[in-house]
Amino acid sequence: MKRDVSETLAAGPSCPIPFSDYPQVLMAHGGGGKLMNQLIEKMFLSTFKNSLLETRHDGAVFSLGNTRLAFTTDSYVIRPLFFPGGNIGELAVYGTVNDLAMCGARPRYLSAGFILEEGLPMETLWQIAQSMQRAAEKAGVQLVTGDTKVVDKGKGDGVFINTAGIGIIEYDRPIAPASVKPGDRVLLSGDIGRHGVAIMAVREGLAFETTIESDCAAVSGLVMALLEAGIEIHCLRDLTRGGLASAIVEIAEASGCSIQLEERNIPVREAVRGACEMLGLDPLYVANEGRFLAIVAPADADRALQIMRAHPLGEGASLVGRVTDDRTGLVSLKSLVGTSRVIDRLSGEQLPRIC
Amino acid sequence: MKRDVSETLAAGPSCPIPFSDYPQVLMAHGGGGKLMNQLIEKMFLSTFKNSLLETRHDGAVFSLGNTRLAFTTDSYVIRPLFFPGGNIGELAVYGTVNDLAMCGARPRYLSAGFILEEGLPMETLWQIAQSMQRAAEKAGVQLVTGDTKVVDKGKGDGVFINTAGIGIIEYDRPIAPASVKPGDRVLLSGDIGRHGVAIMAVREGLAFETTIESDCAAVSGLVMALLEAGIEIHCLRDLTRGGLASAIVEIAEASGCSIQLEERNIPVREAVRGACEMLGLDPLYVANEGRFLAIVAPADADRALQIMRAHPLGEGASLVGRVTDDRTGLVSLKSLVGTSRVIDRLSGEQLPRIC
């Protein structure tokens, strides 16, 4: 009765050409760079083709009845499970809450799917669940539905968590790469690189003079403050896998607008800069879990900065760039010494399993 | 800078007593039986405490604006990835579609979160993605948002998929265990045990005279037909992990009503019965992926059965039991030879990684 798997595989269209170069999934396919982008484009977007998916947003935005909703999902596979400044449970709540916020939505309901590895200490799971609940309370969301699966020892890695989220869009403003216009200002909500460096430091067993903690937090409150103040936000993007550089490249590509960044305005803490040098990382590409870019109409940039700086999660906010008249969709960075270079997606993989 | 994990763990309330008996997660914690029920109750329901979660339904049901929605999630960790009658991709679509249907909702939008193991053949992923799209088309849903993570070789198992789903509740009828009343009739949509037996047969390398294929399918069309016909449905439940027995025990417990089942009315195909005997399985506890129970008002039972039998996925539908006046919340089964026995949750684990 066993059917040959290859027989099942033979049905349907064949795999798109570029994958002949990559017969197998590599770690870099999850790293936030070029390979991941290619995988998502060729594998998933081409297969699941629909208008909602094609916006290349952090979530899908649609209307049901008279209500406009955002819907998003992320799986969390970070290791170690506990790190300075947080754990996988908090991350699973904040990450999805932030994706909803990046759609301009007020996060409301989360689902939680756990994939547990046989042998996981029950105490660890308990602590993670407790953290998730505390994070949900902080972020103003409820965990309303869930699922638990267990896989054999050696077929998982402690615990993986998926969360999906639903948020309500209360302000009717098209927040998406397509809304970005020449002249728009690029605002960054604070210093970058802490999450990735905190994780790498733990993994590598590095000790610095000061502890670098992840910036992991829910930024939805800050985003709602901007929306409530009527700031004309054109696009929002959180700076997770691939960091600030990958986020801005994605926006530039999707909008077809070029963006110029000023390195001297991008805050990086001294300890993070030092750690990056030691680890051979570029802070521009390092993951964050509580930082985002807001691309706003030029007339609203100053007011938006004031609002951000008045919020605990935006104290270090700064104007880091602007959208130029050039329509090549490229990102350039003016360095501290005044030279300019083009910013691209990472071709390899920088930090595996960072979220 | 490394903080001791035990220090982080020390914060917050301590783990509930029963887990001292289970210091680690066991395979049975995901098996659909007593241990899984205990894990969900003590670990997750007690931590994420809220009214939506407490309904113990297949999904959360709530209103946003003037729209009533259902929201649900499931992770899929089945092995092998391809099996007679389906693969993990179809299962990931149909399983979540069915959970929405069990809330009485019309499934609309799905998210998809992939956790890929380094080394997964790209061709396998392509075939799974193609299957998901075909399944989504069949079920009338769109895959609108997603996420891809990659874990190191040996830290996953090919591919795990999480889907979350949103459906619209068009018929204002409280479909939940709490609506079950004495006198209600229990309808089963068709023969049971095929999914679990198909998987086990592949794993054990068994050959039967006829191929047993999984029943994996989207039952939402059939459920919508019942709702459109105005059938007074009190509760719906699909018969996945733990099979018919676990589903009915859960409903009886949650409703506080006792239920009496008639074994002779529960269809089991000859090949499935034979395989179960060979494998030492009880078909009542074997997982299905296209079968459900509908508990309906007695006056509507005949009409509901007619509607079910007229649908390709309900051809073998049958009246399998009734809700009694007794309020002990127990399930009893009248066997073929006329004796009666109490049906309980499985205490151990029957079929690991069946979905």
XYZ file of C-alpha atoms in Angstrom:
710
model
C 0.000 0.000 0.000
C 2.944 2.381 0.387
C 2.827 4.904 -2.396
C 6.125 6.136 -3.633
C 6.717 9.695 -2.461
C 8.325 10.562 -5.795
C 5.009 9.642 -7.419
C 3.197 12.179 -5.278
C 5.972 14.671 -5.975
C 5.602 14.253 -9.716
C 2.199 15.966 -9.706
C 1.930 19.699 -10.436
C 4.300 22.275 -11.906
C 8.013 21.845 -11.423
C 10.173 23.880 -9.098
C 11.201 27.321 -10.461
C 14.638 27.339 -12.111
C 16.675 29.300 -9.533
C 16.282 26.480 -7.009
C 18.402 24.167 -9.096
C 21.231 26.283 -7.669
C 19.947 25.508 -4.185
C 18.745 21.911 -4.087
C 18.387 22.082 -0.314
C 17.337 24.632 2.293
C 20.339 26.416 3.817
C 20.524 28.316 7.098
C 20.827 31.493 5.015
C 17.313 30.885 3.630
C 16.100 32.036 7.031
C 18.650 34.769 7.606
C 16.816 37.833 6.349
C 19.092 38.389 3.334
C 19.044 37.734 -0.401
C 18.444 33.991 -0.186
C 15.492 34.379 2.137
C 14.033 37.010 -0.132
C 14.442 34.691 -3.115
C 12.863 31.788 -1.249
C 9.845 33.860 -0.286
C 9.441 35.332 -3.782
C 9.930 32.165 -5.803
C 8.508 29.610 -3.442
C 5.676 31.233 -1.556
C 4.571 34.454 -3.253
C 4.487 32.791 -6.675
C 2.485 29.848 -5.299
C 0.048 31.574 -2.944
C -0.398 34.482 -5.376
C -3.021 36.943 -4.151
C -3.336 40.687 -3.827
C -3.039 40.720 -0.025
C 0.226 38.810 -0.052
C 1.690 40.966 -2.787
C 1.774 44.140 -0.708
C 4.964 42.687 0.879
C 3.860 44.145 4.173
C 4.472 42.859 7.713
C 0.909 41.553 7.657
C -2.232 41.292 5.554
C -4.766 44.120 5.750
C -8.400 43.510 4.782
C -11.964 44.423 5.699
C -14.463 42.058 7.283
C -17.894 43.642 7.609
C -17.313 47.270 8.547
C -14.041 46.530 10.314
C -10.579 46.886 8.851
C -8.171 44.297 10.212
C -4.510 43.372 10.096
C -3.459 39.710 10.352
C 0.108 38.486 10.734
C 2.174 35.522 11.905
C 5.704 34.677 12.994
C 7.384 31.559 14.293
C 10.084 31.979 16.913
C 13.060 29.606 16.941
C 15.578 31.757 18.844
C 18.358 30.126 20.782
C 19.148 30.314 23.591
C 15.559 30.369 24.868
C 16.538 32.824 27.619
C 18.806 35.774 26.874
C 19.707 39.096 28.498
C 16.604 41.262 28.312
C 14.064 38.582 27.454
C 13.136 35.069 26.400
C 11.414 33.317 23.512
C 7.992 33.809 25.136
C 8.190 37.583 25.340
C 9.678 37.707 21.873
C 6.783 35.635 20.494
C 4.302 38.161 21.877
C 6.185 41.380 21.117
C 7.304 40.295 17.645
C 3.788 39.664 16.417
C 2.363 42.686 18.237
C 5.003 44.801 16.483
C 4.140 43.363 13.068
C 0.520 44.385 13.642
C 1.662 47.836 14.760
C 3.695 48.134 11.531
C 0.394 47.753 9.647
C -0.938 50.708 11.663
C -3.209 48.346 13.595
C -4.034 48.226 17.285
C -3.070 44.676 18.331
C -5.964 42.792 19.981
C -5.833 38.994 19.829
C -3.000 36.473 19.547
C -2.897 32.739 18.934
C -0.033 30.622 20.261
C 1.201 27.352 18.748
C 3.849 25.462 20.712
C 6.117 22.796 19.241
C 7.779 21.160 22.242
C 10.725 18.812 22.100
C 10.364 15.690 24.213
C 12.485 16.201 27.339
C 11.951 19.967 27.634
C 11.970 20.786 31.364
C 8.400 21.557 32.403
C 9.732 24.405 34.555
C 11.197 26.067 31.442
C 7.863 25.863 29.657
C 6.099 27.284 32.682
C 8.440 30.266 32.820
C 8.005 30.895 29.107
C 4.211 30.748 29.408
C 4.321 33.156 32.367
C 6.483 35.557 30.363
C 4.075 35.408 27.450
C 1.165 36.331 29.675
C 3.058 39.251 31.242
C 4.106 40.437 27.781
C 0.526 40.150 26.510
C -0.718 42.258 29.435
C 1.937 44.900 28.767
C 1.069 45.006 25.077
C -2.692 45.054 25.698
C -3.449 41.833 23.809
C -5.098 38.550 24.786
C -3.855 35.037 23.977
C -7.196 33.532 22.963
C -6.484 30.275 21.127
C -3.620 27.827 20.977
C -2.179 24.475 20.081
C 0.479 22.168 21.540
C 2.497 19.584 19.662
C 5.342 17.410 20.931
C 8.129 16.072 18.711
C 10.658 13.347 19.510
C 13.895 14.242 21.263
C 16.382 15.329 18.594
C 13.648 16.450 16.181
C 13.132 19.890 17.705
C 15.107 22.281 19.880
C 13.430 22.765 23.242
C 10.513 24.872 22.141
C 9.438 26.679 18.993
C 6.528 29.104 19.285
C 4.302 30.452 16.554
C 2.035 33.386 17.238
C -0.480 34.863 14.839
C -2.169 38.156 15.600
C -5.242 40.162 14.729
C -5.331 43.944 15.074
C -7.868 46.627 14.262
C -7.030 49.446 11.911
C -8.671 52.463 13.472
C -7.083 55.132 11.309
C -7.823 54.888 7.632
C -4.391 55.622 6.216
C -2.635 53.408 3.638
C 0.548 52.488 5.525
C 2.611 50.480 3.035
C 5.702 50.781 0.844
C 3.452 51.900 -2.042
C 2.589 55.076 -0.079
C 6.215 56.233 0.177
C 6.855 59.486 -1.757
C 9.908 61.526 -2.729
C 10.648 64.048 0.013
C 9.382 61.808 2.818
C 11.495 61.712 5.972
C 12.870 58.496 7.483
C 12.679 58.378 11.286
C 14.323 55.716 13.451
C 12.847 55.050 16.894
C 16.191 54.632 18.716
C 19.603 52.976 18.873
C 20.116 49.797 16.892
C 21.811 46.407 17.217
C 21.145 45.477 20.826
C 19.002 42.370 20.302
C 21.366 40.645 17.889
C 24.469 41.501 19.885
C 22.890 40.341 23.165
C 22.093 36.950 21.597
C 25.492 36.551 19.952
C 27.275 37.509 23.150
C 25.474 34.765 25.083
C 26.136 32.207 22.366
C 29.804 33.071 22.099
C 30.204 33.361 25.867
C 31.491 36.916 25.582
C 31.707 39.254 28.545
C 31.596 43.027 28.081
C 32.085 45.735 30.662
C 28.380 46.541 30.584
C 25.654 44.009 29.925
C 24.054 44.456 26.538
C 20.379 43.599 26.814
C 17.955 42.926 23.999
C 15.705 45.885 23.127
C 12.782 43.471 22.849
C 9.532 45.396 23.545
C 6.078 46.123 22.139
C 6.178 49.330 20.117
C 2.437 49.408 19.461
C 1.831 52.093 22.097
C 4.302 54.418 20.416
C 2.837 53.769 16.965
C -0.689 54.427 18.247
C 0.539 57.724 19.744
C 1.782 58.807 16.299
C -1.487 57.806 14.658
C -3.608 59.480 17.334
C -1.658 62.704 16.793
C -2.608 62.571 13.120
C 0.963 62.156 11.831
C 0.873 61.379 8.110
C 2.702 58.047 8.253
C 3.446 56.530 4.854
C 5.265 53.395 5.915
C 6.356 51.576 9.071
C 8.799 48.701 9.365
C 10.322 46.973 12.376
C 14.007 46.157 12.188
C 14.184 42.433 12.923
C 16.103 39.838 10.847
C 18.552 41.668 8.601
C 18.333 44.836 10.703
C 17.842 48.414 9.573
C 19.644 47.869 6.265
C 17.420 45.019 5.085
C 14.244 46.819 6.142
C 15.092 49.987 4.262
C 16.237 48.093 1.148
C 12.920 46.227 1.140
C 10.923 49.445 1.395
C 12.967 51.131 -1.332
C 12.544 48.163 -3.673
C 8.836 47.746 -3.021
C 8.121 51.481 -3.366
C 10.476 52.077 -6.296
C 11.785 55.155 -4.477
C 15.419 55.773 -3.581
C 16.348 56.536 0.005
C 19.384 58.349 1.377
C 20.525 57.606 4.928
C 22.909 59.621 7.119
C 25.143 57.312 9.156
C 25.945 59.986 11.738
C 22.269 60.172 12.718
C 21.893 56.420 13.307
C 22.388 55.813 17.032
C 24.495 52.803 18.059
C 25.539 52.407 21.697
C 29.268 52.282 22.379
C 29.071 48.772 23.870
C 27.146 47.525 20.825
C 29.603 49.133 18.423
C 32.509 47.515 20.281
C 30.841 44.110 20.342
C 30.042 44.365 16.635
C 33.678 45.068 15.879
C 34.737 42.103 17.958
C 32.168 39.803 16.315
C 32.701 41.123 12.801
C 29.134 42.390 12.497
C 27.790 45.547 10.857
C 25.259 47.112 13.262
C 23.159 48.167 10.270
C 22.377 44.493 9.605
C 21.944 43.351 13.211
C 18.441 42.408 14.384
C 16.378 44.535 16.763
C 13.113 43.624 18.480
C 11.912 47.008 19.715
C 13.000 49.398 16.986
C 11.243 50.581 13.857
C 11.424 53.006 10.971
C 8.619 55.462 10.329
C 8.539 57.110 6.921
C 6.448 60.248 7.243
C 5.378 63.269 5.211
C 8.085 65.994 5.470
C 5.738 68.495 7.116
C 5.069 66.087 9.987
C 8.652 64.929 10.615
C 9.492 67.304 13.486
C 6.235 66.701 15.302
C 6.600 62.944 14.864
C 10.115 63.075 16.351
C 8.828 65.019 19.355
C 6.122 62.422 19.979
C 8.600 59.575 19.647
C 11.130 61.164 21.999
C 8.445 61.720 24.631
C 7.755 57.962 24.697
C 9.974 55.594 26.730
C 10.581 53.406 23.666
C 11.444 56.331 21.392
C 13.722 58.446 23.585
C 16.609 58.063 21.163
C 14.523 58.665 18.022
C 16.256 60.460 15.207
C 15.838 61.651 11.625
C 18.064 59.252 9.710
C 17.287 59.901 6.078
C 14.969 61.023 3.343
C 13.322 59.685 0.222
C 14.929 61.268 -2.837
C 13.467 62.235 -6.232
C 15.445 59.450 -7.900
C 13.253 56.483 -8.861
C 15.867 53.704 -9.007
C 14.769 52.133 -5.713
C 18.301 52.178 -4.312
C 19.420 52.950 -0.772
C 22.602 54.941 -0.209
C 24.351 55.680 3.048
C 26.391 58.805 3.619
C 29.138 57.680 5.981
C 30.626 59.552 8.938
C 33.502 60.711 6.750
C 31.184 61.962 4.007
C 31.569 59.180 1.425
C 28.476 57.496 0.051
C 27.850 53.767 -0.502
C 24.948 51.707 -1.751
C 23.247 49.516 0.847
C 22.079 46.086 -0.286
C 20.590 42.965 1.232
C 23.086 40.599 2.834
C 24.074 37.879 0.412
C 25.070 35.366 3.061
C 23.761 34.846 6.501
C 24.727 36.971 9.443
C 22.952 35.753 12.544
C 21.078 32.470 12.491
C 18.084 31.894 14.765
C 17.948 35.396 16.155
C 14.146 35.418 16.486
C 27.602 39.557 31.059
C 25.990 36.116 30.874
C 23.046 36.037 33.213
C 22.298 32.773 34.826
C 19.177 31.263 33.307
C 18.117 29.964 36.711
C 18.084 33.578 37.874
C 15.609 34.473 35.145
C 13.638 31.355 35.995
C 13.361 32.329 39.624
C 11.005 35.211 38.822
C 7.232 34.721 39.000
C 4.971 32.066 40.489
C 6.196 28.509 40.696
C 5.049 25.648 38.522
C 1.733 24.026 39.580
C 2.181 20.941 41.758
C 1.119 18.207 39.285
C 4.162 18.899 37.123
C 6.477 17.645 39.823
C 5.230 14.244 38.608
C 6.284 15.217 35.095
C 9.539 17.166 35.297
C 9.918 16.970 31.520
C 7.696 17.072 28.461
C 6.834 13.566 27.231
C 5.569 12.514 23.800
C 2.223 11.781 25.478
C 1.858 15.487 26.329
C 1.071 15.958 22.649
C -0.958 12.788 22.149
C -4.498 14.027 22.680
C -5.058 12.106 25.918
C -5.053 12.797 29.642
C -1.527 14.197 29.840
C -2.143 16.652 27.014
C -5.344 17.761 28.651
C -3.510 18.285 31.946
C -0.719 20.226 30.241
C -3.183 22.543 28.522
C -5.262 23.058 31.674
C -2.444 23.569 34.155
C 0.130 25.202 31.932
C -1.697 27.324 29.412
C -5.323 27.884 30.470
C -4.300 28.791 34.004
C -1.636 31.209 32.735
C -3.422 32.852 29.795
C -6.713 32.955 31.725
C -9.425 34.760 29.768
C -13.049 34.173 28.904
C -12.397 33.373 25.230
C -9.882 30.666 26.042
C -12.120 29.124 28.673
C -14.803 28.020 26.230
C -12.466 25.071 25.398
C -13.578 25.372 21.808
C -11.629 24.611 18.615
C -11.111 28.347 18.245
C -11.852 31.717 19.833
C -15.062 33.497 18.847
C -15.391 37.263 19.268
C -16.842 40.376 17.670
C -14.805 43.114 16.033
C -16.993 46.019 14.941
C -20.243 44.513 13.637
C -18.531 41.280 12.540
C -18.407 38.061 14.502
C -15.186 36.148 13.906
C -13.577 32.840 14.741
C -9.781 32.630 15.162
C -7.811 29.424 15.543
C -4.341 27.942 15.127
C -2.623 24.583 14.755
C 0.956 23.493 14.174
C 1.529 20.442 11.995
C 4.431 18.104 12.782
C 3.200 14.952 11.054
C 5.650 12.368 9.809
C 6.084 11.193 7.184
C 5.531 14.474 5.330
C 3.800 12.601 2.478
C 1.297 9.837 3.209
C -1.463 8.012 1.323
C -4.212 10.538 0.712
C -2.287 13.710 1.493
C 0.728 15.544 2.817
C 1.605 17.995 5.581
C 0.696 20.966 3.374
C -2.894 19.886 2.715
C -3.261 18.882 6.325
C -2.077 22.324 7.468
C -4.798 23.966 5.371
C -7.654 21.524 5.999
C -6.949 21.138 9.719
C -7.259 24.837 10.419
C -10.167 25.284 8.003
C -11.962 22.493 9.888
C -11.309 24.100 13.267
C -12.947 27.287 11.970
C -15.860 25.247 10.612
C -16.262 23.655 14.061
C -16.880 27.165 15.415
C -19.663 27.525 12.837
C -17.538 30.000 10.881
C -16.982 30.325 7.153
C -13.178 30.073 6.763
C -11.680 33.062 4.949
C -8.020 33.820 5.601
C -5.056 31.702 6.675
C -1.522 32.526 7.772
C 1.318 30.076 7.230
C 4.476 29.837 9.346
C 7.168 27.452 8.109
C 9.964 26.062 10.281
C 12.380 24.430 7.845
C 15.240 22.145 8.786
C 18.507 22.918 7.074
C 18.970 20.344 4.293
C 15.269 19.955 3.421
C 15.097 19.259 -0.325
C 13.805 22.386 -2.054
C 11.670 20.167 -4.293
C 9.855 18.785 -1.239
C 9.082 22.287 -0.009
C 7.851 23.255 -3.462
C 5.455 20.308 -3.591
C 4.160 21.087 -0.121
C 3.579 24.737 -1.033
C 1.759 23.694 -4.219
C -0.448 21.336 -2.224
C -1.273 24.069 0.249
C -2.385 26.369 -2.535
C -4.575 23.679 -4.142
C -6.066 22.848 -0.743
C -6.731 26.545 -0.053
C -8.531 26.878 -3.378
C -10.659 23.817 -2.640
C -11.534 25.112 0.805
C -12.244 28.647 -0.426
C -9.609 30.350 1.713
C -6.623 32.558 0.933
C -3.114 32.262 2.402
C -2.512 35.950 3.040
C 0.471 36.261 5.369
C 3.396 34.082 6.297
C 6.772 33.566 7.867
C 9.782 31.342 7.177
C 12.388 30.225 9.689
C 15.270 27.813 9.214
C 16.766 25.722 12.036
C 20.040 23.795 12.019
C 20.142 20.244 10.726
C 19.170 17.950 13.588
C 17.126 20.650 15.354
C 13.938 20.156 13.347
C 12.405 17.425 11.205
C 12.148 18.480 7.576
C 9.337 20.967 7.905
C 6.855 22.015 10.559
C 3.970 24.219 9.471
C 1.761 26.413 11.590
C -1.419 27.852 10.166
C -3.763 30.266 11.895
C -7.148 31.045 10.428
C -9.863 33.671 10.517
C -13.467 32.847 9.664
C -16.710 34.794 9.680
C -19.659 33.663 11.744
C -22.646 34.343 9.536
C -25.262 32.472 11.559
C -25.780 33.741 15.067
C -26.025 30.446 16.936
C -23.964 29.597 20.030
C -22.109 26.490 18.826
C -20.169 25.276 21.871
C -20.195 22.508 24.488
C -22.217 24.809 26.774
C -25.126 24.664 24.294
C -25.450 20.875 24.490
C -28.779 19.778 26.067
C -30.303 16.500 27.235
C -32.127 14.853 24.350
C -29.742 16.201 21.684
C -28.690 13.771 18.975
C -25.056 12.985 18.159
C -24.347 12.706 14.417
C -21.086 11.423 12.942
C -20.175 12.548 9.416
C -18.807 9.167 8.235
C -16.476 6.236 8.857
C -13.626 6.727 11.311
C -9.967 5.801 11.725
C -8.600 6.195 8.215
C -6.129 9.041 8.791
C -4.375 7.470 11.761
C -4.238 4.013 10.214
C -2.896 5.369 6.901
C -0.051 7.112 8.750
C 0.769 4.149 10.963
C 0.743 1.779 8.002
C 3.355 3.892 6.197
C 5.502 4.188 9.293
C 5.358 0.488 10.054
C 5.791 -0.453 6.388
C 2.564 -2.473 6.407
C 0.836 -3.595 3.243
C -2.903 -4.277 3.173
C -4.982 -5.707 0.364
C -6.550 -2.324 -0.261
C -4.765 0.960 0.261
C -6.069 2.868 3.250
C -5.944 6.565 2.477
C -6.259 9.434 4.916
C -9.710 11.050 5.003
C -8.024 14.457 5.112
C -10.442 17.059 3.643
C -12.076 20.410 4.352
C -15.482 19.861 5.930
C -16.439 23.530 5.936
C -18.718 23.156 2.892
C -20.727 20.476 4.652
C -20.971 22.491 7.870
C -22.111 25.571 5.936
C -24.801 23.442 4.236
C -26.149 22.449 7.667
C -26.134 26.053 8.860
C -27.734 27.364 5.675
C -30.537 24.824 6.099
C -31.206 26.251 9.556
C -30.289 23.064 11.456
C -30.186 23.825 15.189
C -26.571 22.812 15.783
C -25.527 22.881 19.430
C -21.948 21.684 19.120
C -19.442 20.636 16.446
C -16.111 18.891 16.946
C -13.636 17.413 14.489
C -12.140 14.056 15.396
C -8.394 14.650 15.197
C -5.846 13.663 17.884
C -7.473 11.184 20.230
C -10.226 10.399 17.730
C -13.971 10.210 18.284
C -13.629 9.027 21.884
C -11.516 11.976 23.053
C -13.743 14.485 21.239
C -16.938 13.191 22.802
C -15.390 12.941 26.289
C -14.264 16.551 25.995
C -17.738 17.713 24.990
C -19.408 15.720 27.766
C -17.005 17.094 30.378
C -17.281 20.680 29.185
C -21.072 20.570 28.905
C -21.650 18.563 32.086
C -24.062 16.345 30.101
C -23.777 12.581 29.751
C -23.715 11.046 26.302
C -24.606 7.529 25.223
C -23.064 6.123 22.037
C -24.164 3.066 20.016
C -21.141 1.177 18.716
C -23.120 -0.542 15.945
C -23.893 2.840 14.370
C -20.241 3.979 14.233
C -18.929 3.151 10.752
C -15.436 1.667 10.506
C -14.242 0.256 7.173
C -13.237 -3.402 7.145
C -9.656 -2.610 6.121
C -9.359 -0.063 8.942
C -10.785 -2.483 11.476
C -8.330 -5.162 10.349
C -5.372 -2.788 10.472
C -6.397 -1.585 13.930
C -6.454 -5.157 15.183
C -3.025 -5.774 13.715
C -1.606 -2.541 15.191
C -3.354 -2.887 18.529
C -5.361 0.300 18.090
C -8.942 1.096 19.055
C -10.591 2.855 16.081
C -12.534 5.059 18.514
C -9.250 6.710 19.522
C -7.641 6.914 16.079
C -7.254 10.360 14.486
C -9.333 11.542 11.525
C -8.826 14.665 9.438
C -12.137 14.907 7.581
C -14.662 13.672 10.114
C -16.690 15.516 12.710
C -19.475 15.164 15.238
C -22.515 17.402 15.080
C -24.690 17.568 18.173
C -28.106 18.826 17.096
C -31.565 19.433 18.499
C -33.590 16.172 18.326
C -36.221 17.645 15.994
C -33.542 18.466 13.403
C -31.604 15.183 13.532
C -33.242 13.453 10.553
C -33.033 16.483 8.313
C -29.387 17.049 9.308
C -28.564 13.442 8.431
C -30.180 13.840 5.014
C -28.138 16.959 4.310
C -24.947 15.246 5.425
C -25.588 12.143 3.330
C -26.220 14.272 0.246
C -22.717 15.774 0.552
C -19.640 13.883 -0.766
C -17.926 14.210 2.632
C -20.944 13.011 4.620
C -22.166 10.050 2.570
C -21.613 7.666 5.463
C -23.123 9.961 8.101
C -24.979 8.256 10.902
C -26.805 8.864 14.174
C -24.352 7.516 16.740
C -25.751 8.594 20.056
C -27.757 10.933 22.208
C -27.334 13.234 25.160
C -29.043 11.740 28.216
C -30.826 13.369 31.162
C -28.032 12.307 33.475
C -25.765 15.215 34.459
C -22.588 13.341 35.405
C -20.731 14.335 32.224
C -19.829 10.720 31.435
C -19.752 8.997 28.055
C -20.937 5.405 27.756
C -20.742 3.119 24.754
C -23.259 0.348 24.131
C -21.191 -2.331 22.410
C -22.204 -4.584 19.524
C -23.082 -7.342 21.993
C -25.228 -5.033 24.112
C -22.893 -4.431 27.066
C -22.136 -0.890 28.125
C -18.780 0.637 29.060
C -17.586 4.081 30.086
C -15.388 5.881 27.556
C -12.503 7.941 28.935
C -9.546 9.883 27.620
C -6.477 7.833 26.783
C -4.051 7.809 29.662
C -0.991 7.057 27.554
C -0.168 7.999 24.036
C -1.538 6.179 21.050
C -0.217 7.755 17.880
C 2.570 10.311 18.086
C 2.891 13.028 15.437
C -0.275 12.179 13.590
C -1.022 15.804 12.627
